[in-house]
Amino acid sequence: MKRSLKLILASALAAATVGTVAFFALPASAEAASFTVTNSWSTGYQGEVTVSNPASSKINTWKVQLTLPAGSTIGQAWNATLATGGQTFTFTPAGWNGTIAGGSATSFGFVVTGTGRPTSCTVNGQACTGLTGAPSATATSAPGKTPTSAPATATGAPKPSATTASPTRTATAGGTPLAANGQLKVCGAGLCNQNGKKIQLRGVSSHGIHWFPGCYTGAAMDALATDWNADLFRIAMYVQEGGYESDPTGQTAKVNSLVDMAEAHGMYALIDFHVLNPGDPNLNLARAKEFFAKVAARNAAKKNVIYEIANEPNGVSWAGIKSYAEQVIPVIRANDPDGIVIIGTRGWSSLGVSEGSSSAEIIDNPVNATNIMYAFHFYAASHKDDYRAEVQKAAASIPLFVTEFGTVSASGDGAVDTAGTTAWLDLLDKLKISYANWNFGDKAEGSSILKPGSCNAGAFSGTGALTPSGQLIRSRIRTPDDF
């Protein structure tokens, strides 16, 4: 059972306790922060803190300290850097979210082992006052790698209505997709779970994580995991255009925090090194080696990580892409020998079709590595029967993963092509090819899943905040998995 407990830290001078809800108070004119227990189970709970800046001027950094009673500890956090000193846990910015503009906010989350709620707090060094309650936990499983039961409704239970956000997850033998499938591996021309069963993962891709940070919060992950029943979250980290090239430390930290968030919600995380302009990934080879060495070392023990080493190579030969892959993959393998690696293909990951070639160049000259897959991208209004025929042919020989697709034109905008999208997804379902839809964001364009302003409003569940594209994709992803 999922419970919600709110602990409000506001610019007030008094504190009160109502039932099991605890209230902290900050001195006047301080930043405000709110703490919510977003999930709980018999041995712990998941919390989220939102730090807001009600003033008109920006704040340049923040620090939240929570003290837990003996027997409770925090071992995992996302969207923040965690430091532990005894029973005091200090959260500072992840690198990308330190500055908070006037009237804005940022959030971070964590998992507590133990049922004790915070007994004290400080925000930017100012002491909070008040007492906490400790409600009993009633859920039976923790989020993460090994929950023992499904966190929500079983197969056959009624779906929520279009206007509600009631959590629902199709029951599987292991609960969440991550728990049911564990460490993935390539099997022949398919994707298999820890039991050797060929499976299909279905989920969404972020837009650029440096452009839309408000779209990738704990609340968003809650919606994807429980309302959408998503198996996968693709983390699109642009290399140029203000991305990794401009802030390697901050972007790496953001990627790692989203990996943790996906893991805590029982989903797989696809780390996307989003090369686009320039299209030759070799021009970013040094950056790729640096980035993947760090994220592979940091996440090697996790079972939910998949690596995508080049988003959409373009204007470069297959030989050039193959050379790049055979230099980057050993960097990953030095730290993570088991993680699946996905390689972008020629012509914006079209298997070469968009540049007049075909999958034959890959089949005849594959990358010299194991446990790898090849990326294919499509946009339903632009890529029709000839592209579908190429996918069907290639899927008989090489393992494919649709790491990005859109319901609209290749520009990312325009009207939804419902018939084209349906034809594509029916084919992918038939072939058990995994996919991630572009994009879980609220940019004013046709491919966006969310309506403009939805992320700042925290509106992620149900269909009220969804665009026509979002409604179509949600309806497909919510159908039962075959694990």
Short mmCIF file of C-alpha atoms in Angstrom, two decimals:
data_model
loop_
_atom_site.label_atom_id
_atom_site.label_comp_id
_atom_site.label_asym_id
_atom_site.label_seq_id
_atom_site.Cartn_x
_atom_site.Cartn_y
_atom_site.Cartn_z
CA MET A 1 0.00 0.00 0.00
CA LYS A 2 1.28 3.44 -0.84
CA ARG A 3 1.04 6.15 1.80
CA SER A 4 1.72 9.87 1.74
CA LEU A 5 3.12 11.84 4.66
CA LYS A 6 4.04 15.51 4.30
CA LEU A 7 6.57 17.33 6.41
CA ILE A 8 6.37 21.05 5.67
CA LEU A 9 9.29 23.38 6.27
CA ALA A 10 8.00 26.91 5.70
CA SER A 11 8.86 30.48 6.55
CA ALA A 12 6.87 30.51 9.76
CA LEU A 13 7.60 30.76 13.46
CA ALA A 14 5.50 27.94 14.88
CA ALA A 15 5.25 24.18 14.49
CA ALA A 16 2.34 21.82 14.91
CA THR A 17 1.65 18.12 14.61
CA VAL A 18 -1.61 16.69 13.29
CA GLY A 19 -1.99 12.92 13.54
CA THR A 20 1.09 11.41 11.95
CA VAL A 21 1.97 14.47 9.89
CA ALA A 22 4.88 16.51 11.22
CA PHE A 23 5.55 20.18 10.55
CA PHE A 24 8.90 21.94 10.79
CA ALA A 25 9.18 25.74 10.79
CA LEU A 26 11.93 27.96 9.46
CA PRO A 27 12.79 31.47 10.54
CA ALA A 28 11.12 34.22 8.54
CA SER A 29 12.62 35.00 5.11
CA ALA A 30 14.38 31.64 4.84
CA GLU A 31 14.06 29.33 1.86
CA ALA A 32 11.19 26.89 2.11
CA ALA A 33 11.38 23.14 1.76
CA SER A 34 8.77 20.40 1.77
CA PHE A 35 9.37 16.75 2.54
CA THR A 36 7.05 13.99 1.34
CA VAL A 37 7.11 10.26 1.94
CA THR A 38 6.22 9.07 -1.56
CA ASN A 39 6.26 5.35 -0.81
CA SER A 40 6.62 3.16 2.28
CA TRP A 41 6.98 -0.51 3.08
CA SER A 42 7.67 -2.70 6.10
CA THR A 43 11.41 -1.98 6.27
CA GLY A 44 11.71 1.57 4.99
CA TYR A 45 10.36 4.35 2.83
CA GLN A 46 11.12 6.67 -0.06
CA GLY A 47 11.22 10.42 0.55
CA GLU A 48 11.36 13.54 -1.56
CA VAL A 49 12.36 17.06 -0.54
CA THR A 50 11.46 20.14 -2.57
CA VAL A 51 13.52 23.25 -1.84
CA SER A 52 11.78 26.40 -3.04
CA ASN A 53 12.81 30.03 -3.26
CA PRO A 54 9.83 32.33 -2.59
CA ALA A 55 11.95 35.48 -2.93
CA SER A 56 12.37 37.49 -6.13
CA SER A 57 16.17 37.10 -6.23
CA LYS A 58 17.95 33.82 -6.89
CA ILE A 59 19.76 31.71 -4.31
CA ASN A 60 23.11 30.31 -5.40
CA THR A 61 23.25 27.12 -3.35
CA TRP A 62 21.38 25.17 -0.70
CA LYS A 63 21.99 22.56 1.95
CA VAL A 64 19.43 20.40 3.69
CA GLN A 65 20.35 18.33 6.75
CA LEU A 66 18.04 15.68 8.17
CA THR A 67 18.64 13.74 11.37
CA LEU A 68 17.14 10.28 11.66
CA PRO A 69 16.71 8.19 14.79
CA ALA A 70 19.01 5.25 15.47
CA GLY A 71 18.13 2.26 13.33
CA SER A 72 17.26 4.31 10.24
CA THR A 73 19.73 5.29 7.53
CA ILE A 74 19.88 6.72 4.00
CA GLY A 75 22.01 4.85 1.50
CA GLN A 76 20.67 6.10 -1.82
CA ALA A 77 19.78 9.58 -3.09
CA TRP A 78 19.17 11.25 -6.44
CA ASN A 79 19.23 14.86 -7.68
CA ALA A 80 21.50 15.69 -4.72
CA THR A 81 24.91 14.83 -3.32
CA LEU A 82 24.61 12.87 -0.07
CA ALA A 83 27.09 12.99 2.82
CA THR A 84 26.60 10.99 6.01
CA GLY A 85 27.79 11.84 9.51
CA GLY A 86 26.37 9.50 12.11
CA GLN A 87 22.61 9.95 12.04
CA THR A 88 22.79 13.31 10.22
CA PHE A 89 22.40 13.22 6.45
CA THR A 90 23.46 16.25 4.42
CA PHE A 91 22.11 16.94 0.94
CA THR A 92 23.76 19.49 -1.35
CA PRO A 93 23.21 20.21 -5.07
CA ALA A 94 23.97 17.53 -7.62
CA GLY A 95 25.91 20.13 -9.60
CA TRP A 96 23.22 21.24 -12.01
CA ASN A 97 20.54 22.35 -9.54
CA GLY A 98 22.41 24.55 -7.08
CA THR A 99 21.00 27.87 -8.26
CA ILE A 100 17.28 28.39 -7.69
CA ALA A 101 15.70 31.38 -9.40
CA GLY A 102 13.17 33.52 -7.58
CA GLY A 103 9.81 31.79 -7.43
CA SER A 104 11.31 28.45 -8.50
CA ALA A 105 12.14 25.17 -6.81
CA THR A 106 14.21 22.01 -7.10
CA SER A 107 13.64 18.52 -5.72
CA PHE A 108 15.70 15.55 -4.61
CA GLY A 109 14.81 12.10 -3.37
CA PHE A 110 16.20 9.29 -1.23
CA VAL A 111 15.49 5.86 0.17
CA VAL A 112 15.52 5.23 3.93
CA THR A 113 16.24 1.83 5.42
CA GLY A 114 14.27 1.78 8.66
CA THR A 115 10.95 3.40 9.52
CA GLY A 116 12.13 6.37 11.60
CA ARG A 117 11.08 9.80 10.30
CA PRO A 118 13.39 12.84 10.60
CA THR A 119 13.70 14.24 14.12
CA SER A 120 15.36 17.53 13.17
CA CYS A 121 16.46 19.50 10.14
CA THR A 122 18.34 22.53 8.90
CA VAL A 123 18.01 24.34 5.59
CA ASN A 124 20.98 26.48 4.57
CA GLY A 125 22.25 26.32 8.14
CA GLN A 126 19.10 27.57 9.83
CA ALA A 127 17.64 25.34 12.49
CA CYS A 128 14.13 24.03 12.14
CA THR A 129 11.83 23.51 15.08
CA GLY A 130 9.06 21.03 15.76
CA LEU A 131 8.57 17.33 16.37
CA THR A 132 7.94 14.45 13.99
CA GLY A 133 5.51 11.61 14.00
CA ALA A 134 6.42 8.11 12.90
CA PRO A 135 3.54 6.44 11.12
CA SER A 136 3.64 2.72 10.76
CA ALA A 137 4.56 1.38 7.35
CA THR A 138 2.09 -0.94 5.72
CA ALA A 139 3.52 -1.73 2.31
CA THR A 140 5.30 -5.02 1.82
CA SER A 141 8.12 -4.29 -0.58
CA ALA A 142 10.80 -1.68 -1.15
CA PRO A 143 11.47 -0.11 -4.54
CA GLY A 144 14.67 -1.15 -6.21
CA LYS A 145 16.18 -4.38 -7.44
CA THR A 146 14.43 -7.00 -5.37
CA PRO A 147 10.92 -6.14 -4.19
CA THR A 148 8.97 -9.22 -3.18
CA SER A 149 5.52 -8.22 -4.35
CA ALA A 150 3.89 -5.94 -6.88
CA PRO A 151 3.58 -2.41 -5.49
CA ALA A 152 0.10 -1.79 -6.85
CA THR A 153 -2.86 -3.53 -8.41
CA ALA A 154 -2.78 -6.99 -9.90
CA THR A 155 -3.50 -7.91 -13.49
CA GLY A 156 -7.17 -7.56 -14.20
CA ALA A 157 -7.77 -4.78 -11.69
CA PRO A 158 -9.62 -1.77 -13.08
CA LYS A 159 -7.49 0.91 -14.70
CA PRO A 160 -7.72 4.45 -13.33
CA SER A 161 -10.01 6.85 -15.10
CA ALA A 162 -8.64 9.47 -17.45
CA THR A 163 -8.71 12.13 -14.77
CA THR A 164 -7.24 10.20 -11.84
CA ALA A 165 -3.70 9.29 -10.96
CA SER A 166 -4.35 6.05 -9.10
CA PRO A 167 -1.15 4.01 -9.23
CA THR A 168 -1.36 0.73 -11.11
CA ARG A 169 1.30 -1.72 -12.21
CA THR A 170 0.66 -4.94 -14.03
CA ALA A 171 1.64 -7.70 -11.62
CA THR A 172 4.58 -9.91 -12.56
CA ALA A 173 6.32 -12.70 -10.73
CA GLY A 174 8.90 -10.26 -9.41
CA GLY A 175 6.86 -7.07 -9.02
CA THR A 176 8.55 -4.26 -10.95
CA PRO A 177 10.11 -4.75 -14.40
CA LEU A 178 13.57 -4.59 -12.84
CA ALA A 179 12.76 -7.14 -10.16
CA ALA A 180 11.09 -9.47 -12.65
CA ASN A 181 13.88 -9.38 -15.22
CA GLY A 182 17.10 -8.52 -13.38
CA GLN A 183 20.34 -8.26 -15.35
CA LEU A 184 19.54 -8.25 -19.06
CA LYS A 185 21.61 -9.86 -21.78
CA VAL A 186 21.60 -10.18 -25.55
CA CYS A 187 20.42 -13.59 -26.74
CA GLY A 188 20.87 -14.19 -30.44
CA ALA A 189 19.03 -11.36 -32.17
CA GLY A 190 16.95 -10.48 -29.12
CA LEU A 191 16.95 -9.11 -25.58
CA CYS A 192 16.62 -11.64 -22.76
CA ASN A 193 16.10 -11.38 -19.02
CA GLN A 194 18.01 -13.10 -16.24
CA ASN A 195 16.01 -16.28 -16.86
CA GLY A 196 16.85 -16.41 -20.56
CA LYS A 197 13.37 -15.35 -21.70
CA LYS A 198 13.16 -13.01 -24.68
CA ILE A 199 11.44 -9.81 -23.58
CA GLN A 200 10.45 -6.35 -24.78
CA LEU A 201 10.91 -3.17 -22.73
CA ARG A 202 8.60 -0.20 -23.33
CA GLY A 203 9.15 3.29 -22.02
CA VAL A 204 9.94 6.90 -22.77
CA SER A 205 12.92 9.12 -23.43
CA SER A 206 13.60 12.42 -21.76
CA HIS A 207 14.23 15.50 -23.82
CA GLY A 208 17.58 17.13 -23.09
CA ILE A 209 18.02 16.77 -19.34
CA HIS A 210 19.78 20.15 -19.13
CA TRP A 211 16.84 21.94 -20.76
CA PHE A 212 13.90 20.45 -18.86
CA PRO A 213 15.10 19.50 -15.35
CA GLY A 214 11.65 20.13 -13.87
CA CYS A 215 10.27 17.27 -15.95
CA TYR A 216 12.53 14.66 -14.35
CA THR A 217 11.57 14.57 -10.69
CA GLY A 218 10.46 11.93 -8.23
CA ALA A 219 6.84 12.75 -9.03
CA ALA A 220 7.49 12.20 -12.73
CA MET A 221 9.14 8.85 -12.02
CA ASP A 222 6.23 7.88 -9.77
CA ALA A 223 3.83 8.56 -12.64
CA LEU A 224 5.89 6.64 -15.19
CA ALA A 225 6.34 3.64 -12.92
CA THR A 226 2.85 3.37 -11.46
CA ASP A 227 0.43 5.20 -13.76
CA TRP A 228 2.13 4.46 -17.08
CA ASN A 229 3.54 1.02 -16.13
CA ALA A 230 6.75 1.99 -17.97
CA ASP A 231 9.67 -0.43 -18.00
CA LEU A 232 12.32 1.97 -19.21
CA PHE A 233 13.48 5.57 -18.92
CA ARG A 234 15.98 6.87 -21.46
CA ILE A 235 18.23 9.64 -20.14
CA ALA A 236 19.05 11.91 -23.10
CA MET A 237 22.25 13.78 -22.25
CA TYR A 238 23.16 16.09 -25.10
CA VAL A 239 26.88 16.39 -25.74
CA GLN A 240 26.87 19.76 -27.48
CA GLU A 241 24.20 22.50 -27.34
CA GLY A 242 24.92 23.34 -23.70
CA GLY A 243 25.16 19.72 -22.56
CA TYR A 244 28.11 17.57 -21.50
CA GLU A 245 30.68 19.62 -23.40
CA SER A 246 29.71 22.70 -21.34
CA ASP A 247 29.29 21.01 -17.95
CA PRO A 248 30.74 17.49 -17.80
CA THR A 249 30.65 17.25 -14.01
CA GLY A 250 27.10 18.52 -13.64
CA GLN A 251 25.71 16.48 -16.52
CA THR A 252 27.38 13.29 -15.29
CA ALA A 253 25.92 13.85 -11.82
CA LYS A 254 22.47 14.43 -13.29
CA VAL A 255 22.67 11.22 -15.32
CA ASN A 256 23.73 9.24 -12.26
CA SER A 257 20.91 10.68 -10.17
CA LEU A 258 18.36 9.69 -12.82
CA VAL A 259 19.82 6.18 -12.94
CA ASP A 260 19.23 5.97 -9.19
CA MET A 261 15.69 7.31 -9.52
CA ALA A 262 14.84 4.77 -12.20
CA GLU A 263 16.30 1.97 -10.08
CA ALA A 264 14.32 3.04 -7.02
CA HIS A 265 11.16 2.92 -9.15
CA GLY A 266 11.93 -0.51 -10.58
CA MET A 267 12.70 0.72 -14.11
CA TYR A 268 15.64 0.31 -16.45
CA ALA A 269 17.76 3.37 -17.24
CA LEU A 270 19.15 3.85 -20.74
CA ILE A 271 22.10 6.26 -20.62
CA ASP A 272 22.07 8.12 -23.94
CA PHE A 273 25.23 9.93 -25.10
CA HIS A 274 23.15 12.19 -27.31
CA VAL A 275 25.45 13.04 -30.22
CA LEU A 276 23.59 14.82 -33.00
CA ASN A 277 25.52 17.86 -34.25
CA PRO A 278 28.24 17.08 -35.23
CA GLY A 279 27.02 13.76 -36.55
CA ASP A 280 30.36 11.95 -36.53
CA PRO A 281 30.75 10.49 -33.03
CA ASN A 282 34.51 10.26 -33.50
CA LEU A 283 34.64 14.03 -32.99
CA ASN A 284 33.47 13.36 -29.44
CA LEU A 285 35.54 10.22 -28.86
CA ALA A 286 37.61 11.65 -25.99
CA ARG A 287 34.48 12.96 -24.27
CA ALA A 288 32.73 9.61 -24.75
CA LYS A 289 35.62 7.71 -23.20
CA GLU A 290 35.73 10.11 -20.25
CA PHE A 291 31.98 9.99 -19.69
CA PHE A 292 31.47 6.25 -20.04
CA ALA A 293 34.49 5.44 -17.88
CA LYS A 294 32.88 7.42 -15.06
CA VAL A 295 29.28 6.25 -15.38
CA ALA A 296 30.25 2.61 -15.95
CA ALA A 297 32.50 2.58 -12.88
CA ARG A 298 29.86 4.26 -10.76
CA ASN A 299 26.93 2.09 -11.92
CA ALA A 300 28.63 -1.26 -12.63
CA ALA A 301 26.87 -3.05 -9.78
CA LYS A 302 23.42 -1.91 -10.89
CA LYS A 303 21.24 -4.25 -12.92
CA ASN A 304 19.11 -1.54 -14.50
CA VAL A 305 21.71 0.27 -16.64
CA ILE A 306 21.92 0.11 -20.44
CA TYR A 307 24.49 2.19 -22.34
CA GLU A 308 23.73 3.98 -25.64
CA ILE A 309 27.05 5.27 -26.92
CA ALA A 310 25.97 7.37 -29.92
CA ASN A 311 22.46 8.70 -30.40
CA GLU A 312 22.16 9.51 -34.11
CA PRO A 313 25.34 9.29 -36.17
CA ASN A 314 24.92 11.12 -39.46
CA GLY A 315 27.22 12.13 -42.28
CA VAL A 316 29.63 9.36 -41.30
CA SER A 317 30.24 5.90 -42.75
CA TRP A 318 29.40 2.66 -40.97
CA ALA A 319 33.14 1.96 -40.84
CA GLY A 320 33.61 5.20 -38.91
CA ILE A 321 30.81 4.36 -36.47
CA LYS A 322 32.19 0.84 -36.00
CA SER A 323 35.64 2.22 -35.24
CA TYR A 324 34.20 4.57 -32.64
CA ALA A 325 32.21 1.78 -31.00
CA GLU A 326 35.21 -0.53 -30.82
CA GLN A 327 37.12 2.16 -28.92
CA VAL A 328 34.33 3.13 -26.50
CA ILE A 329 33.01 -0.33 -25.62
CA PRO A 330 36.30 -1.50 -24.00
CA VAL A 331 36.14 1.55 -21.71
CA ILE A 332 32.73 0.41 -20.50
CA ARG A 333 33.78 -3.23 -20.27
CA ALA A 334 36.77 -2.34 -18.09
CA ASN A 335 34.28 -1.37 -15.40
CA ASP A 336 31.00 -3.06 -16.31
CA PRO A 337 31.45 -6.40 -18.09
CA ASP A 338 27.73 -7.23 -18.06
CA GLY A 339 25.92 -4.08 -19.17
CA ILE A 340 24.28 -4.04 -22.59
CA VAL A 341 25.74 -1.51 -25.03
CA ILE A 342 23.64 -0.05 -27.86
CA ILE A 343 25.36 1.35 -30.94
CA GLY A 344 23.83 4.06 -33.09
CA THR A 345 23.60 3.29 -36.80
CA ARG A 346 24.21 5.25 -39.97
CA GLY A 347 21.76 7.91 -41.17
CA TRP A 348 20.37 9.15 -37.83
CA SER A 349 20.14 5.56 -36.55
CA SER A 350 18.04 4.47 -39.52
CA LEU A 351 20.16 1.35 -40.23
CA GLY A 352 21.55 3.46 -43.06
CA VAL A 353 18.26 3.81 -44.94
CA SER A 354 18.08 7.60 -44.61
CA GLU A 355 21.48 7.88 -46.30
CA GLY A 356 20.78 5.41 -49.11
CA SER A 357 22.23 2.32 -47.47
CA SER A 358 20.79 -0.61 -45.54
CA SER A 359 21.34 -2.93 -42.60
CA ALA A 360 23.44 -5.18 -44.83
CA GLU A 361 26.49 -3.04 -44.06
CA ILE A 362 26.07 -3.87 -40.36
CA ILE A 363 25.20 -7.54 -40.85
CA ASP A 364 28.24 -8.03 -43.09
CA ASN A 365 30.59 -6.05 -40.84
CA PRO A 366 29.31 -6.13 -37.24
CA VAL A 367 30.98 -4.45 -34.30
CA ASN A 368 33.57 -6.74 -32.74
CA ALA A 369 32.08 -6.98 -29.25
CA THR A 370 29.59 -9.05 -27.29
CA ASN A 371 26.35 -8.20 -25.49
CA ILE A 372 25.64 -5.36 -27.91
CA MET A 373 22.59 -4.16 -29.80
CA TYR A 374 22.03 -1.72 -32.66
CA ALA A 375 19.81 1.37 -32.48
CA PHE A 376 16.99 2.17 -34.83
CA HIS A 377 15.01 5.43 -34.77
CA PHE A 378 11.84 6.36 -36.61
CA TYR A 379 9.26 9.14 -36.74
CA ALA A 380 5.90 7.77 -37.80
CA ALA A 381 4.81 10.59 -40.11
CA SER A 382 8.11 10.49 -42.03
CA HIS A 383 9.28 6.87 -42.00
CA LYS A 384 6.91 4.44 -43.65
CA ASP A 385 6.78 0.97 -45.20
CA ASP A 386 10.32 0.92 -46.61
CA TYR A 387 11.75 1.56 -43.15
CA ARG A 388 9.48 -1.06 -41.59
CA ALA A 389 10.60 -3.59 -44.20
CA GLU A 390 14.24 -2.87 -43.35
CA VAL A 391 13.61 -3.38 -39.65
CA GLN A 392 11.84 -6.67 -40.27
CA LYS A 393 14.75 -7.88 -42.41
CA ALA A 394 17.45 -6.72 -39.99
CA ALA A 395 15.72 -8.14 -36.91
CA ALA A 396 16.27 -11.66 -38.24
CA SER A 397 20.04 -11.20 -38.05
CA ILE A 398 21.01 -8.53 -35.52
CA PRO A 399 19.59 -7.40 -32.14
CA LEU A 400 17.72 -4.11 -32.50
CA PHE A 401 16.56 -1.59 -29.90
CA VAL A 402 14.38 1.40 -30.86
CA THR A 403 15.98 3.83 -28.45
CA GLU A 404 13.99 6.74 -29.89
CA PHE A 405 10.84 7.16 -31.94
CA GLY A 406 8.20 9.81 -32.46
CA THR A 407 4.54 9.83 -33.41
CA VAL A 408 5.02 12.89 -35.63
CA SER A 409 7.40 13.95 -38.41
CA ALA A 410 11.19 13.69 -38.21
CA SER A 411 11.31 17.38 -37.26
CA GLY A 412 9.81 16.42 -33.89
CA ASP A 413 6.77 18.56 -34.59
CA GLY A 414 3.48 18.41 -36.43
CA ALA A 415 0.36 16.31 -36.10
CA VAL A 416 0.33 12.83 -34.63
CA ASP A 417 0.26 10.08 -37.25
CA THR A 418 -1.90 7.61 -35.34
CA ALA A 419 -2.10 5.02 -38.11
CA GLY A 420 1.63 5.13 -38.76
CA THR A 421 2.49 4.93 -35.07
CA THR A 422 0.13 2.00 -34.60
CA ALA A 423 1.66 0.15 -37.54
CA TRP A 424 5.13 0.66 -36.10
CA LEU A 425 4.27 -0.38 -32.56
CA ASP A 426 2.37 -3.43 -33.76
CA LEU A 427 5.51 -4.49 -35.65
CA LEU A 428 7.79 -3.88 -32.68
CA ASP A 429 5.46 -5.84 -30.42
CA LYS A 430 5.42 -8.73 -32.90
CA LEU A 431 9.22 -8.78 -33.12
CA LYS A 432 9.71 -8.10 -29.39
CA ILE A 433 11.84 -5.04 -30.10
CA SER A 434 12.14 -2.67 -27.15
CA TYR A 435 11.38 1.03 -27.54
CA ALA A 436 11.47 4.48 -25.94
CA ASN A 437 9.19 7.30 -27.12
CA TRP A 438 10.52 10.80 -27.74
CA ASN A 439 9.85 12.74 -25.59
CA PHE A 440 8.76 13.00 -21.95
CA GLY A 441 8.86 16.78 -21.82
CA ASP A 442 6.59 19.81 -22.08
CA LYS A 443 8.13 21.71 -24.97
CA ALA A 444 5.52 23.22 -27.29
CA GLU A 445 5.95 20.71 -30.12
CA GLY A 446 4.04 17.72 -31.43
CA SER A 447 6.38 15.01 -30.12
CA SER A 448 6.12 16.17 -26.50
CA ILE A 449 4.19 13.89 -24.18
CA LEU A 450 3.22 16.70 -21.80
CA LYS A 451 1.40 19.96 -22.46
CA PRO A 452 3.43 23.18 -21.97
CA GLY A 453 3.69 24.12 -18.29
CA SER A 454 2.94 20.63 -16.99
CA CYS A 455 6.38 20.07 -15.49
CA ASN A 456 6.39 23.24 -13.40
CA ALA A 457 2.88 22.33 -12.25
CA GLY A 458 4.01 18.83 -11.29
CA ALA A 459 1.23 17.33 -13.44
CA PHE A 460 2.38 13.92 -14.63
CA SER A 461 -0.29 11.28 -13.90
CA GLY A 462 -3.55 10.65 -15.70
CA THR A 463 -4.34 12.13 -19.10
CA GLY A 464 -5.22 15.71 -18.22
CA ALA A 465 -1.68 16.98 -18.83
CA LEU A 466 -1.03 14.84 -21.90
CA THR A 467 -0.78 15.95 -25.51
CA PRO A 468 -2.38 13.80 -28.24
CA SER A 469 0.99 12.08 -28.63
CA GLY A 470 1.23 11.46 -24.89
CA GLN A 471 -2.26 9.98 -24.75
CA LEU A 472 -1.50 7.57 -27.59
CA ILE A 473 1.82 6.42 -26.13
CA ARG A 474 0.48 6.04 -22.60
CA SER A 475 -2.35 3.85 -23.88
CA ARG A 476 0.18 1.51 -25.54
CA ILE A 477 2.68 1.32 -22.70
CA ARG A 478 -0.01 0.63 -20.08
CA THR A 479 -0.98 -2.68 -21.71
CA PRO A 480 0.35 -5.77 -19.88
CA ASP A 481 4.00 -6.72 -20.19
CA ASP A 482 5.00 -10.23 -21.22
CA PHE A 483 7.75 -11.07 -18.77
#
